[in-house]
Amino acid sequence: MSTPFARFATLFVLGASIALVAPSLACADGIVKVSPEAREFRIGDIRVAALRDSRFEFANDGRTFGLGIPPERVADTLRAGGATGALYLEVDALLVRTGDRVVVIDTGLGKRFDGALVRSLALVGVLPAQVTDVLITHAHGDHIGGLAAADGTLTFPNATVRMSKDEWAWASAHPDANHPDAVAIVAAITPKVRAFAPGEELAPGVRSVNLAGHTPGHAGYEIASKGKRLLAFGDTAHHYVISLAHPEWPVAFDADAAAAGRTRAATLARLAKSGELVWSAHYPFPGVGRVVKSGGGYAWRATVTATAAAP
Ligand SMILES: [Zn+2]
């Protein structure tokens, strides 16, 4: 399996078989079922909540992170960052309540993999039918998988689906890229998609940011209110230790390694300078924190703000 998509496809097939045999089994190189969980916080006047969906587990075998780098060096980097053993990527989503809009950013793996997103949403009192907008950072299966079921039933029937024009063009042309239900999902959302040019404001205080590289139309979403800011930066930097300590190390999932590397370097430098909050779907839940300079690279500082429940 040499391509990044093939690697994802392997995981999805493995995850499906695990789910059939033992839904809660944590195994190497698979998809781990998680319990629903939500953490509420605020960005100025805007109510935000991180929502759990699922979790990936990868062996440190040189096939995903640090391509071409000896696994011992990757393990040393993980240890120095306080992480040991396997590599984990959480798969989460973000709820943003702004004005009269109920916005969900990314949708996790979806029903086929027992994703917890809808149950996490219920913990903060939101029903799928109340969601007005779904903002997609990019069209990989762990971000669009929760948009629709295999039979085409939309998870958020009243929501407009937003993604960048370049991403929608790419997703439409490669609907079977990396999720077993991707063809059905792309067909189901087609009447719901309103593509945008990055930079556009999509809801009060929510603006799209061009972060192309990981995929052709990869976009981030900046949430701003009363001088506070948070950037949902998608898969700009996948792993909270490795991708920050060594942003120059290639990652198997980047569609264009050179462009992704440039975007990662520029974005991390900007975030370390601005000190603004960041949310990642893949960092330890709730995935909210700051990027700081550390050694020759960067480090992740999870913030306590995210664990405080909103009033
Ligand atoms: Zn991802």
PDB file of C-alpha atoms and ligand atoms in Angstrom:
ATOM      1  CA  MET A   1       0.000   0.000   0.000  1.00  0.00           C
ATOM      2  CA  SER A   2       2.098   2.858  -1.209  1.00  0.00           C
ATOM      3  CA  THR A   3      -0.270   5.806  -1.502  1.00  0.00           C
ATOM      4  CA  PRO A   4      -1.629   7.757   1.431  1.00  0.00           C
ATOM      5  CA  PHE A   5      -5.188   7.063   0.330  1.00  0.00           C
ATOM      6  CA  ALA A   6      -4.476   3.362   0.124  1.00  0.00           C
ATOM      7  CA  ARG A   7      -3.145   3.572   3.660  1.00  0.00           C
ATOM      8  CA  PHE A   8      -6.385   5.188   4.820  1.00  0.00           C
ATOM      9  CA  ALA A   9      -8.399   2.624   2.870  1.00  0.00           C
ATOM     10  CA  THR A  10      -6.561  -0.162   4.693  1.00  0.00           C
ATOM     11  CA  LEU A  11      -7.425   1.422   8.025  1.00  0.00           C
ATOM     12  CA  PHE A  12     -11.048   1.809   7.110  1.00  0.00           C
ATOM     13  CA  VAL A  13     -11.371  -1.819   6.037  1.00  0.00           C
ATOM     14  CA  LEU A  14      -9.571  -2.920   9.218  1.00  0.00           C
ATOM     15  CA  GLY A  15     -11.736  -0.618  11.319  1.00  0.00           C
ATOM     16  CA  ALA A  16     -14.901  -2.044   9.816  1.00  0.00           C
ATOM     17  CA  SER A  17     -13.892  -5.611  10.579  1.00  0.00           C
ATOM     18  CA  ILE A  18     -12.939  -4.676  14.140  1.00  0.00           C
ATOM     19  CA  ALA A  19     -16.277  -2.954  14.633  1.00  0.00           C
ATOM     20  CA  LEU A  20     -18.087  -6.107  13.558  1.00  0.00           C
ATOM     21  CA  VAL A  21     -16.138  -8.402  15.856  1.00  0.00           C
ATOM     22  CA  ALA A  22     -15.665  -6.271  18.960  1.00  0.00           C
ATOM     23  CA  PRO A  23     -16.821  -2.660  18.795  1.00  0.00           C
ATOM     24  CA  SER A  24     -14.741  -1.372  21.706  1.00  0.00           C
ATOM     25  CA  LEU A  25     -11.558  -3.244  20.916  1.00  0.00           C
ATOM     26  CA  ALA A  26      -8.487  -1.029  20.856  1.00  0.00           C
ATOM     27  CA  CYS A  27      -6.049  -2.546  18.452  1.00  0.00           C
ATOM     28  CA  ALA A  28      -2.903  -1.578  16.683  1.00  0.00           C
ATOM     29  CA  ASP A  29      -3.304   0.331  13.440  1.00  0.00           C
ATOM     30  CA  GLY A  30      -7.045   0.660  13.556  1.00  0.00           C
ATOM     31  CA  ILE A  31     -10.005   2.777  14.476  1.00  0.00           C
ATOM     32  CA  VAL A  32     -10.900   2.957  18.143  1.00  0.00           C
ATOM     33  CA  LYS A  33     -14.466   3.590  19.259  1.00  0.00           C
ATOM     34  CA  VAL A  34     -14.746   6.414  21.822  1.00  0.00           C
ATOM     35  CA  SER A  35     -17.443   7.522  24.254  1.00  0.00           C
ATOM     36  CA  PRO A  36     -19.353  10.693  23.414  1.00  0.00           C
ATOM     37  CA  GLU A  37     -17.884  13.784  25.047  1.00  0.00           C
ATOM     38  CA  ALA A  38     -18.237  17.542  24.681  1.00  0.00           C
ATOM     39  CA  ARG A  39     -16.213  20.438  26.127  1.00  0.00           C
ATOM     40  CA  GLU A  40     -17.746  23.886  25.948  1.00  0.00           C
ATOM     41  CA  PHE A  41     -15.877  27.177  25.979  1.00  0.00           C
ATOM     42  CA  ARG A  42     -16.214  30.658  24.550  1.00  0.00           C
ATOM     43  CA  ILE A  43     -14.395  32.829  22.051  1.00  0.00           C
ATOM     44  CA  GLY A  44     -15.671  36.260  23.082  1.00  0.00           C
ATOM     45  CA  ASP A  45     -19.453  36.071  22.651  1.00  0.00           C
ATOM     46  CA  ILE A  46     -19.362  32.918  20.538  1.00  0.00           C
ATOM     47  CA  ARG A  47     -20.209  29.580  22.186  1.00  0.00           C
ATOM     48  CA  VAL A  48     -17.953  26.788  21.016  1.00  0.00           C
ATOM     49  CA  ALA A  49     -17.766  23.093  21.936  1.00  0.00           C
ATOM     50  CA  ALA A  50     -15.257  20.411  20.993  1.00  0.00           C
ATOM     51  CA  LEU A  51     -17.063  17.126  20.221  1.00  0.00           C
ATOM     52  CA  ARG A  52     -15.571  13.647  20.244  1.00  0.00           C
ATOM     53  CA  ASP A  53     -16.180  11.261  17.377  1.00  0.00           C
ATOM     54  CA  SER A  54     -13.513   8.569  17.071  1.00  0.00           C
ATOM     55  CA  ARG A  55      -9.790   7.825  17.240  1.00  0.00           C
ATOM     56  CA  PHE A  56      -7.067   6.449  14.939  1.00  0.00           C
ATOM     57  CA  GLU A  57      -4.197   4.400  16.225  1.00  0.00           C
ATOM     58  CA  PHE A  58      -1.034   3.966  14.143  1.00  0.00           C
ATOM     59  CA  ALA A  59       2.092   1.912  14.694  1.00  0.00           C
ATOM     60  CA  ASN A  60       5.299   3.926  14.586  1.00  0.00           C
ATOM     61  CA  ASP A  61       6.563   2.035  11.541  1.00  0.00           C
ATOM     62  CA  GLY A  62       7.757   4.880   9.323  1.00  0.00           C
ATOM     63  CA  ARG A  63       4.702   4.601   7.053  1.00  0.00           C
ATOM     64  CA  THR A  64       2.692   7.587   8.292  1.00  0.00           C
ATOM     65  CA  PHE A  65       4.695  10.205  10.218  1.00  0.00           C
ATOM     66  CA  GLY A  66       8.302  11.041   9.503  1.00  0.00           C
ATOM     67  CA  LEU A  67       8.474   9.291   6.134  1.00  0.00           C
ATOM     68  CA  GLY A  68      12.119   8.435   5.489  1.00  0.00           C
ATOM     69  CA  ILE A  69      13.029   9.179   9.126  1.00  0.00           C
ATOM     70  CA  PRO A  70      14.239   6.225  11.273  1.00  0.00           C
ATOM     71  CA  PRO A  71      11.378   5.113  13.622  1.00  0.00           C
ATOM     72  CA  GLU A  72      13.831   5.387  16.586  1.00  0.00           C
ATOM     73  CA  ARG A  73      14.156   9.119  15.893  1.00  0.00           C
ATOM     74  CA  VAL A  74      10.390   9.439  15.685  1.00  0.00           C
ATOM     75  CA  ALA A  75      10.083   7.516  18.989  1.00  0.00           C
ATOM     76  CA  ASP A  76      12.680   9.818  20.623  1.00  0.00           C
ATOM     77  CA  THR A  77      10.672  12.845  19.476  1.00  0.00           C
ATOM     78  CA  LEU A  78       7.452  11.327  20.846  1.00  0.00           C
ATOM     79  CA  ARG A  79       9.097  10.566  24.206  1.00  0.00           C
ATOM     80  CA  ALA A  80      10.517  14.083  24.465  1.00  0.00           C
ATOM     81  CA  GLY A  81       6.984  15.393  23.881  1.00  0.00           C
ATOM     82  CA  GLY A  82       5.519  13.162  26.605  1.00  0.00           C
ATOM     83  CA  ALA A  83       3.974  10.577  24.255  1.00  0.00           C
ATOM     84  CA  THR A  84       4.995   6.924  24.117  1.00  0.00           C
ATOM     85  CA  GLY A  85       4.100   3.785  22.199  1.00  0.00           C
ATOM     86  CA  ALA A  86       1.652   4.031  19.345  1.00  0.00           C
ATOM     87  CA  LEU A  87       0.651   7.187  17.536  1.00  0.00           C
ATOM     88  CA  TYR A  88      -2.864   8.399  18.179  1.00  0.00           C
ATOM     89  CA  LEU A  89      -4.925  10.852  16.222  1.00  0.00           C
ATOM     90  CA  GLU A  90      -8.234  11.813  17.773  1.00  0.00           C
ATOM     91  CA  VAL A  91     -11.026  12.341  15.262  1.00  0.00           C
ATOM     92  CA  ASP A  92     -13.213  15.179  16.531  1.00  0.00           C
ATOM     93  CA  ALA A  93     -15.489  18.031  15.442  1.00  0.00           C
ATOM     94  CA  LEU A  94     -16.222  21.559  16.627  1.00  0.00           C
ATOM     95  CA  LEU A  95     -19.606  23.172  17.325  1.00  0.00           C
ATOM     96  CA  VAL A  96     -19.847  26.958  16.901  1.00  0.00           C
ATOM     97  CA  ARG A  97     -23.014  28.793  17.964  1.00  0.00           C
ATOM     98  CA  THR A  98     -22.944  32.321  16.590  1.00  0.00           C
ATOM     99  CA  GLY A  99     -25.980  34.589  16.164  1.00  0.00           C
ATOM    100  CA  ASP A 100     -28.824  32.364  14.980  1.00  0.00           C
ATOM    101  CA  ARG A 101     -26.443  29.911  13.318  1.00  0.00           C
ATOM    102  CA  VAL A 102     -25.527  26.451  14.567  1.00  0.00           C
ATOM    103  CA  VAL A 103     -22.293  25.500  12.829  1.00  0.00           C
ATOM    104  CA  VAL A 104     -20.406  22.204  12.901  1.00  0.00           C
ATOM    105  CA  ILE A 105     -16.808  22.152  11.640  1.00  0.00           C
ATOM    106  CA  ASP A 106     -15.895  18.703  10.227  1.00  0.00           C
ATOM    107  CA  THR A 107     -17.927  15.577  10.888  1.00  0.00           C
ATOM    108  CA  GLY A 108     -15.644  12.692  11.870  1.00  0.00           C
ATOM    109  CA  LEU A 109     -15.879   9.148  10.503  1.00  0.00           C
ATOM    110  CA  GLY A 110     -19.634   8.691  10.546  1.00  0.00           C
ATOM    111  CA  LYS A 111     -22.115   5.947  11.224  1.00  0.00           C
ATOM    112  CA  ARG A 112     -20.243   3.075   9.586  1.00  0.00           C
ATOM    113  CA  PHE A 113     -17.478   3.403  12.189  1.00  0.00           C
ATOM    114  CA  ASP A 114     -19.741   4.147  15.160  1.00  0.00           C
ATOM    115  CA  GLY A 115     -18.577   7.739  15.284  1.00  0.00           C
ATOM    116  CA  ALA A 116     -19.814   9.449  18.468  1.00  0.00           C
ATOM    117  CA  LEU A 117     -20.377  12.911  16.953  1.00  0.00           C
ATOM    118  CA  VAL A 118     -24.194  12.986  17.031  1.00  0.00           C
ATOM    119  CA  ARG A 119     -24.229  11.669  20.622  1.00  0.00           C
ATOM    120  CA  SER A 120     -21.566  14.233  21.623  1.00  0.00           C
ATOM    121  CA  LEU A 121     -23.721  16.958  20.071  1.00  0.00           C
ATOM    122  CA  ALA A 122     -26.677  15.767  22.178  1.00  0.00           C
ATOM    123  CA  LEU A 123     -24.603  16.356  25.328  1.00  0.00           C
ATOM    124  CA  VAL A 124     -24.693  20.095  24.596  1.00  0.00           C
ATOM    125  CA  GLY A 125     -28.383  20.018  23.671  1.00  0.00           C
ATOM    126  CA  VAL A 126     -28.086  20.197  19.886  1.00  0.00           C
ATOM    127  CA  LEU A 127     -30.083  17.957  17.544  1.00  0.00           C
ATOM    128  CA  PRO A 128     -28.739  17.224  14.028  1.00  0.00           C
ATOM    129  CA  ALA A 129     -31.785  18.926  12.473  1.00  0.00           C
ATOM    130  CA  GLN A 130     -30.859  22.181  14.261  1.00  0.00           C
ATOM    131  CA  VAL A 131     -27.465  22.438  12.540  1.00  0.00           C
ATOM    132  CA  THR A 132     -27.610  25.222   9.937  1.00  0.00           C
ATOM    133  CA  ASP A 133     -24.101  24.982   8.456  1.00  0.00           C
ATOM    134  CA  VAL A 134     -21.431  22.309   8.203  1.00  0.00           C
ATOM    135  CA  LEU A 135     -17.978  23.678   7.383  1.00  0.00           C
ATOM    136  CA  ILE A 136     -15.583  21.115   5.956  1.00  0.00           C
ATOM    137  CA  THR A 137     -11.830  21.722   6.213  1.00  0.00           C
ATOM    138  CA  HIS A 138     -11.153  19.103   3.537  1.00  0.00           C
ATOM    139  CA  ALA A 139     -12.753  16.081   1.923  1.00  0.00           C
ATOM    140  CA  HIS A 140     -10.853  13.222   3.609  1.00  0.00           C
ATOM    141  CA  GLY A 141     -12.987  10.470   5.119  1.00  0.00           C
ATOM    142  CA  ASP A 142     -12.275  11.391   8.743  1.00  0.00           C
ATOM    143  CA  HIS A 143     -13.719  14.873   8.103  1.00  0.00           C
ATOM    144  CA  ILE A 144     -16.643  14.183   5.722  1.00  0.00           C
ATOM    145  CA  GLY A 145     -17.558  10.659   6.897  1.00  0.00           C
ATOM    146  CA  GLY A 146     -20.231  11.983   9.256  1.00  0.00           C
ATOM    147  CA  LEU A 147     -22.128  13.963   6.592  1.00  0.00           C
ATOM    148  CA  ALA A 148     -24.257  11.058   5.364  1.00  0.00           C
ATOM    149  CA  ALA A 149     -24.824   7.337   5.815  1.00  0.00           C
ATOM    150  CA  ALA A 150     -24.073   4.646   3.221  1.00  0.00           C
ATOM    151  CA  ASP A 151     -27.686   4.840   1.986  1.00  0.00           C
ATOM    152  CA  GLY A 152     -27.334   8.585   1.354  1.00  0.00           C
ATOM    153  CA  THR A 153     -29.338   9.732   4.395  1.00  0.00           C
ATOM    154  CA  LEU A 154     -28.026  13.143   5.423  1.00  0.00           C
ATOM    155  CA  THR A 155     -26.953  13.415   9.078  1.00  0.00           C
ATOM    156  CA  PHE A 156     -27.708  17.169   9.171  1.00  0.00           C
ATOM    157  CA  PRO A 157     -30.746  17.428   6.858  1.00  0.00           C
ATOM    158  CA  ASN A 158     -31.205  21.206   7.172  1.00  0.00           C
ATOM    159  CA  ALA A 159     -27.561  22.222   6.911  1.00  0.00           C
ATOM    160  CA  THR A 160     -25.774  23.918   4.055  1.00  0.00           C
ATOM    161  CA  VAL A 161     -22.421  22.216   3.474  1.00  0.00           C
ATOM    162  CA  ARG A 162     -19.547  24.623   2.934  1.00  0.00           C
ATOM    163  CA  MET A 163     -16.089  23.858   1.585  1.00  0.00           C
ATOM    164  CA  SER A 164     -13.684  25.726  -0.644  1.00  0.00           C
ATOM    165  CA  LYS A 165     -14.260  25.725  -4.404  1.00  0.00           C
ATOM    166  CA  ASP A 166     -10.966  23.929  -5.022  1.00  0.00           C
ATOM    167  CA  GLU A 167     -11.805  21.279  -2.428  1.00  0.00           C
ATOM    168  CA  TRP A 168     -15.280  20.643  -3.800  1.00  0.00           C
ATOM    169  CA  ALA A 169     -13.862  20.349  -7.339  1.00  0.00           C
ATOM    170  CA  TRP A 170     -11.312  17.842  -6.036  1.00  0.00           C
ATOM    171  CA  ALA A 171     -13.837  15.887  -3.945  1.00  0.00           C
ATOM    172  CA  SER A 172     -16.288  15.721  -6.863  1.00  0.00           C
ATOM    173  CA  ALA A 173     -13.585  14.369  -9.139  1.00  0.00           C
ATOM    174  CA  HIS A 174     -12.283  11.809  -6.567  1.00  0.00           C
ATOM    175  CA  PRO A 175     -15.348  10.766  -4.570  1.00  0.00           C
ATOM    176  CA  ASP A 176     -14.018   7.283  -3.817  1.00  0.00           C
ATOM    177  CA  ALA A 177     -10.663   8.479  -2.457  1.00  0.00           C
ATOM    178  CA  ASN A 178     -10.604   7.300   1.146  1.00  0.00           C
ATOM    179  CA  HIS A 179     -13.870   6.304   2.772  1.00  0.00           C
ATOM    180  CA  PRO A 180     -16.001   3.295   1.836  1.00  0.00           C
ATOM    181  CA  ASP A 181     -19.107   5.516   1.747  1.00  0.00           C
ATOM    182  CA  ALA A 182     -17.452   8.498   0.029  1.00  0.00           C
ATOM    183  CA  VAL A 183     -19.310   8.052  -3.286  1.00  0.00           C
ATOM    184  CA  ALA A 184     -22.678   7.997  -1.482  1.00  0.00           C
ATOM    185  CA  ILE A 185     -21.661  10.935   0.723  1.00  0.00           C
ATOM    186  CA  VAL A 186     -20.567  13.131  -2.185  1.00  0.00           C
ATOM    187  CA  ALA A 187     -23.789  12.315  -4.087  1.00  0.00           C
ATOM    188  CA  ALA A 188     -25.942  13.037  -1.010  1.00  0.00           C
ATOM    189  CA  ILE A 189     -24.369  16.412  -0.249  1.00  0.00           C
ATOM    190  CA  THR A 190     -24.201  17.690  -3.843  1.00  0.00           C
ATOM    191  CA  PRO A 191     -27.513  19.640  -3.608  1.00  0.00           C
ATOM    192  CA  LYS A 192     -26.427  21.020  -0.212  1.00  0.00           C
ATOM    193  CA  VAL A 193     -22.933  22.244  -1.060  1.00  0.00           C
ATOM    194  CA  ARG A 194     -22.194  25.939  -1.399  1.00  0.00           C
ATOM    195  CA  ALA A 195     -18.526  26.281  -2.226  1.00  0.00           C
ATOM    196  CA  PHE A 196     -16.639  29.446  -1.269  1.00  0.00           C
ATOM    197  CA  ALA A 197     -13.499  31.359  -2.114  1.00  0.00           C
ATOM    198  CA  PRO A 198     -11.182  31.263   0.947  1.00  0.00           C
ATOM    199  CA  GLY A 199     -11.272  34.503   2.896  1.00  0.00           C
ATOM    200  CA  GLU A 200     -15.074  34.678   2.817  1.00  0.00           C
ATOM    201  CA  GLU A 201     -17.014  35.199   6.063  1.00  0.00           C
ATOM    202  CA  LEU A 202     -19.392  32.226   6.346  1.00  0.00           C
ATOM    203  CA  ALA A 203     -21.246  33.042   9.579  1.00  0.00           C
ATOM    204  CA  PRO A 204     -21.006  35.973  12.012  1.00  0.00           C
ATOM    205  CA  GLY A 205     -17.405  35.932  13.291  1.00  0.00           C
ATOM    206  CA  VAL A 206     -16.444  32.828  11.257  1.00  0.00           C
ATOM    207  CA  ARG A 207     -14.119  33.331   8.302  1.00  0.00           C
ATOM    208  CA  SER A 208     -12.492  30.791   5.981  1.00  0.00           C
ATOM    209  CA  VAL A 209      -8.699  30.774   5.636  1.00  0.00           C
ATOM    210  CA  ASN A 210      -6.779  29.284   2.717  1.00  0.00           C
ATOM    211  CA  LEU A 211      -4.497  26.497   4.014  1.00  0.00           C
ATOM    212  CA  ALA A 212      -4.109  24.535   0.763  1.00  0.00           C
ATOM    213  CA  GLY A 213      -1.443  21.847   0.595  1.00  0.00           C
ATOM    214  CA  HIS A 214      -2.670  18.896   2.640  1.00  0.00           C
ATOM    215  CA  THR A 215      -5.380  18.699  -0.050  1.00  0.00           C
ATOM    216  CA  PRO A 216      -5.862  21.042  -3.040  1.00  0.00           C
ATOM    217  CA  GLY A 217      -8.543  23.161  -1.346  1.00  0.00           C
ATOM    218  CA  HIS A 218      -7.777  22.564   2.324  1.00  0.00           C
ATOM    219  CA  ALA A 219      -9.211  25.450   4.401  1.00  0.00           C
ATOM    220  CA  GLY A 220      -9.123  26.572   7.998  1.00  0.00           C
ATOM    221  CA  TYR A 221     -11.820  28.491   9.867  1.00  0.00           C
ATOM    222  CA  GLU A 222     -11.057  31.461  12.071  1.00  0.00           C
ATOM    223  CA  ILE A 223     -13.542  32.271  14.831  1.00  0.00           C
ATOM    224  CA  ALA A 224     -13.256  35.807  16.187  1.00  0.00           C
ATOM    225  CA  SER A 225     -15.232  37.794  18.749  1.00  0.00           C
ATOM    226  CA  LYS A 226     -14.386  40.675  21.085  1.00  0.00           C
ATOM    227  CA  GLY A 227     -10.650  40.532  20.412  1.00  0.00           C
ATOM    228  CA  LYS A 228     -10.442  36.732  20.986  1.00  0.00           C
ATOM    229  CA  ARG A 229      -9.523  34.385  18.162  1.00  0.00           C
ATOM    230  CA  LEU A 230      -9.319  30.680  17.433  1.00  0.00           C
ATOM    231  CA  LEU A 231      -8.145  29.001  14.244  1.00  0.00           C
ATOM    232  CA  ALA A 232      -9.556  25.565  13.375  1.00  0.00           C
ATOM    233  CA  PHE A 233      -6.577  24.628  11.210  1.00  0.00           C
ATOM    234  CA  GLY A 234      -7.727  21.287   9.821  1.00  0.00           C
ATOM    235  CA  ASP A 235      -4.895  18.893   9.028  1.00  0.00           C
ATOM    236  CA  THR A 236      -2.200  21.549   8.666  1.00  0.00           C
ATOM    237  CA  ALA A 237      -0.154  19.717  11.342  1.00  0.00           C
ATOM    238  CA  HIS A 238      -1.540  16.237  12.115  1.00  0.00           C
ATOM    239  CA  HIS A 239       0.234  15.133  15.286  1.00  0.00           C
ATOM    240  CA  TYR A 240       0.525  17.326  18.372  1.00  0.00           C
ATOM    241  CA  VAL A 241       4.113  16.267  19.065  1.00  0.00           C
ATOM    242  CA  ILE A 242       5.736  15.135  15.819  1.00  0.00           C
ATOM    243  CA  SER A 243       4.186  17.621  13.388  1.00  0.00           C
ATOM    244  CA  LEU A 244       5.110  20.527  15.667  1.00  0.00           C
ATOM    245  CA  ALA A 245       8.602  19.396  16.710  1.00  0.00           C
ATOM    246  CA  HIS A 246       9.474  18.508  13.115  1.00  0.00           C
ATOM    247  CA  PRO A 247       7.130  20.275  10.707  1.00  0.00           C
ATOM    248  CA  GLU A 248       9.618  19.515   7.941  1.00  0.00           C
ATOM    249  CA  TRP A 249       9.126  15.726   8.248  1.00  0.00           C
ATOM    250  CA  PRO A 250       6.898  14.409   5.450  1.00  0.00           C
ATOM    251  CA  VAL A 251       3.467  12.964   6.329  1.00  0.00           C
ATOM    252  CA  ALA A 252       1.891  10.170   4.274  1.00  0.00           C
ATOM    253  CA  PHE A 253      -1.505  11.889   4.112  1.00  0.00           C
ATOM    254  CA  ASP A 254      -0.396  15.117   2.448  1.00  0.00           C
ATOM    255  CA  ALA A 255      -1.579  15.173  -1.176  1.00  0.00           C
ATOM    256  CA  ASP A 256       1.179  17.608  -2.149  1.00  0.00           C
ATOM    257  CA  ALA A 257       4.104  17.162   0.255  1.00  0.00           C
ATOM    258  CA  ALA A 258       5.939  20.334  -0.804  1.00  0.00           C
ATOM    259  CA  ALA A 259       2.869  22.589  -0.675  1.00  0.00           C
ATOM    260  CA  ALA A 260       1.708  21.031   2.613  1.00  0.00           C
ATOM    261  CA  GLY A 261       5.183  21.542   4.108  1.00  0.00           C
ATOM    262  CA  ARG A 262       5.206  25.213   3.086  1.00  0.00           C
ATOM    263  CA  THR A 263       1.719  25.818   4.500  1.00  0.00           C
ATOM    264  CA  ARG A 264       2.632  23.991   7.737  1.00  0.00           C
ATOM    265  CA  ALA A 265       5.845  26.009   8.211  1.00  0.00           C
ATOM    266  CA  ALA A 266       4.172  29.359   7.492  1.00  0.00           C
ATOM    267  CA  THR A 267       1.067  28.646   9.598  1.00  0.00           C
ATOM    268  CA  LEU A 268       2.988  27.386  12.653  1.00  0.00           C
ATOM    269  CA  ALA A 269       5.303  30.414  12.528  1.00  0.00           C
ATOM    270  CA  ARG A 270       2.300  32.743  12.344  1.00  0.00           C
ATOM    271  CA  LEU A 271       0.441  30.982  15.186  1.00  0.00           C
ATOM    272  CA  ALA A 272       3.488  30.952  17.478  1.00  0.00           C
ATOM    273  CA  LYS A 273       3.831  34.691  16.885  1.00  0.00           C
ATOM    274  CA  SER A 274       0.167  35.624  17.332  1.00  0.00           C
ATOM    275  CA  GLY A 275      -0.388  33.314  20.297  1.00  0.00           C
ATOM    276  CA  GLU A 276      -3.997  32.782  19.186  1.00  0.00           C
ATOM    277  CA  LEU A 277      -5.934  29.670  20.131  1.00  0.00           C
ATOM    278  CA  VAL A 278      -5.918  26.709  17.792  1.00  0.00           C
ATOM    279  CA  TRP A 279      -8.288  23.767  17.488  1.00  0.00           C
ATOM    280  CA  SER A 280      -7.279  20.494  15.877  1.00  0.00           C
ATOM    281  CA  ALA A 281      -9.604  17.565  15.185  1.00  0.00           C
ATOM    282  CA  HIS A 282      -6.636  15.239  15.752  1.00  0.00           C
ATOM    283  CA  TYR A 283      -4.983  16.519  18.964  1.00  0.00           C
ATOM    284  CA  PRO A 284      -5.713  15.109  22.429  1.00  0.00           C
ATOM    285  CA  PHE A 285      -9.330  15.985  23.219  1.00  0.00           C
ATOM    286  CA  PRO A 286     -10.580  18.697  23.323  1.00  0.00           C
ATOM    287  CA  GLY A 287      -7.768  19.741  20.957  1.00  0.00           C
ATOM    288  CA  VAL A 288      -7.677  23.394  21.997  1.00  0.00           C
ATOM    289  CA  GLY A 289      -4.395  25.131  22.771  1.00  0.00           C
ATOM    290  CA  ARG A 290      -1.551  27.256  21.513  1.00  0.00           C
ATOM    291  CA  VAL A 291       1.518  26.664  19.369  1.00  0.00           C
ATOM    292  CA  VAL A 292       4.743  27.853  21.016  1.00  0.00           C
ATOM    293  CA  LYS A 293       8.362  27.946  19.817  1.00  0.00           C
ATOM    294  CA  SER A 294      10.411  25.084  21.238  1.00  0.00           C
ATOM    295  CA  GLY A 295      13.979  24.200  20.255  1.00  0.00           C
ATOM    296  CA  GLY A 296      14.251  24.289  16.480  1.00  0.00           C
ATOM    297  CA  GLY A 297      10.517  23.665  16.073  1.00  0.00           C
ATOM    298  CA  TYR A 298       7.315  24.100  18.030  1.00  0.00           C
ATOM    299  CA  ALA A 299       5.354  22.515  20.874  1.00  0.00           C
ATOM    300  CA  TRP A 300       1.671  22.224  21.807  1.00  0.00           C
ATOM    301  CA  ARG A 301       0.309  23.842  24.955  1.00  0.00           C
ATOM    302  CA  ALA A 302      -3.220  22.617  25.663  1.00  0.00           C
ATOM    303  CA  THR A 303      -5.239  25.356  27.375  1.00  0.00           C
ATOM    304  CA  VAL A 304      -7.326  24.917  30.492  1.00  0.00           C
ATOM    305  CA  THR A 305      -9.941  27.228  29.023  1.00  0.00           C
ATOM    306  CA  ALA A 306     -11.284  24.341  26.997  1.00  0.00           C
ATOM    307  CA  THR A 307     -12.103  22.206  30.025  1.00  0.00           C
ATOM    308  CA  ALA A 308     -14.289  24.854  31.677  1.00  0.00           C
ATOM    309  CA  ALA A 309     -17.981  24.458  30.912  1.00  0.00           C
ATOM    310  CA  ALA A 310     -19.670  27.488  29.425  1.00  0.00           C
ATOM    311  CA  PRO A 311     -22.282  29.132  31.646  1.00  0.00           C
TER     312      PRO A 311
HETATM  313 ZN    ZN B   1      -7.705  14.212   9.190  1.00  0.00          ZN
END
